[in-house]
């Protein structure tokens, strides 16, 4: 096989590895496959290119433009999936493992593309929450906004997910409007490099949005400012070294760390042998130990089982692990490939030895494959009989197919042991007892970024203990790094500055591109329902004619709908109620009358009423009172070529101009 020169892409050009490049071997047969690092590129030039070329180009786009860009990138990577699969075998990963790294990475990008279009505006400013009224009359308001940082995101990634690890950070970064410099772990950087080449060659990204560094980053961290972000994934030891860089500390550079973690899985006291939960537990633990040969930050390292079930769990797990065939990851019948490198194998063996000072070997043979060139290791199950006295099992991460069974006395004991991990990415609880689940969550949540509950009801659709989902946060306190990634739009905010802006409604309307109550309203044109999506502007308002609500209306509505609630039917009972002066109109009657007052009935650009948000009934309406409606275009969100969503601010007012009800109406309007 040709030896691949893994170059760096800096300031718009590829730079070859230098004379002191690191050699990288194939994980499963030890042959030399790549050289990487030591290229002749300049840190200042890389940072400047990102800050002065990539950043402005990305910030000129809206969130929707950037979301479309992500979708195009994800589609391009998907087209090249076979090439990515092919090169990924060299890391020791099987085809099933590719589903996590390659499909998972591309899928994550698709989710961010979709969330960017659905949950973020077609605008450069993200409004974080609603306005706050800071003065008595509403002429001075506050609004939190998020805008992109003006620097660069430096992503330093771990070896175990060369593609997912890059894309799960890159997607929210680009969506935020911030350029990235990606530095993968050298052991698997050839996979990341191929994906970077595919993305760059697609021409989808503006210049400077993505740079790639193979090997070391030089003194880059010494030149970052508070406008930059470091997103680090790797071991606690490296994170500790990097985050204590004096410049990172003095400049207040954001440092998001995802570290290693001694994750636990708790078998509920109710989940005895013979229950679906017992079988589910054995399956999940065995899968977590062997997917990616256990090289997953979220893998289960500590298996907490009731002491009465110790033998049953060990027997079932050992039987399950014995079925795992180990070998060349390209072969169909291989269930588990190799570790990433001989160095990694040596490290895991060393950690197993440390664990054995507190735990006995239940299954697995550390000596197996000792003569092989490939970095193979058998799944290794240990048991620690005294988990209270033990320390190593709670703080030593053997980053391979290694896990330790710990017996617990009762649920409180299980919770205390789980928390001995000192902060984890995830703890799972396999139980069918909702009370056990609730107690366990309350006990472990503060020590975990994620808690995964699973039982017979959810097991078919459950996504797996170890799989971080783009919609849910990934990270964890303490030992896990104290960082937070993913979690939908939350992830995008890590690359933006949140700022409280205070000013008049007119100022805030202009800033956010959405009309704010109190800002000027325009009127006088054709009815807004006769105007197309593109023709409407926030602030356009119509005020309808009044309509008197009669007792007959109330009785008719009650009989027609079956809603004969006493407040609408029985004057004495309604009067006894603290909210009503006597019989009043149904709130839904008022909404229906409001629609009758403001709709334009003819076929036109309004295609559908798709919902209603934030409805509040503020003042009851008695028979004889009249209502009218003030309808204002609040915001517009393009959906596709054909139509977009219009958010209308609706106020139902009585004859004294008091607010009877207020809500936001959503319609789809033709473009
Ligand atoms: P690592 O040795 O800590 O390396 C992580 C990254 O840091 C690599 O890209 C490495 O580059 C880089 N690095 C090391 N020293 C550096 C320095 N002085 N300046 C700049 N960069 C430096 O971790 P790993 O062995 O790649 O990954 C395994 C670990 O990652 C495990 O402990 C696992 O639990 C953790 N992990 C955590 C998560 C999570 O989301 N929490 C996910 C995956 C993995 P080189 O490769 O070039 O040395």
XYZ file of C-alpha atoms in Angstrom, residues 119 366 384 541 596 598:
6
model
C -35.008 26.911 15.153
C -4.429 -10.030 28.284
C -13.995 -5.700 42.213
C -50.913 46.082 11.124
C -63.869 35.940 11.725
C -59.413 39.502 10.636
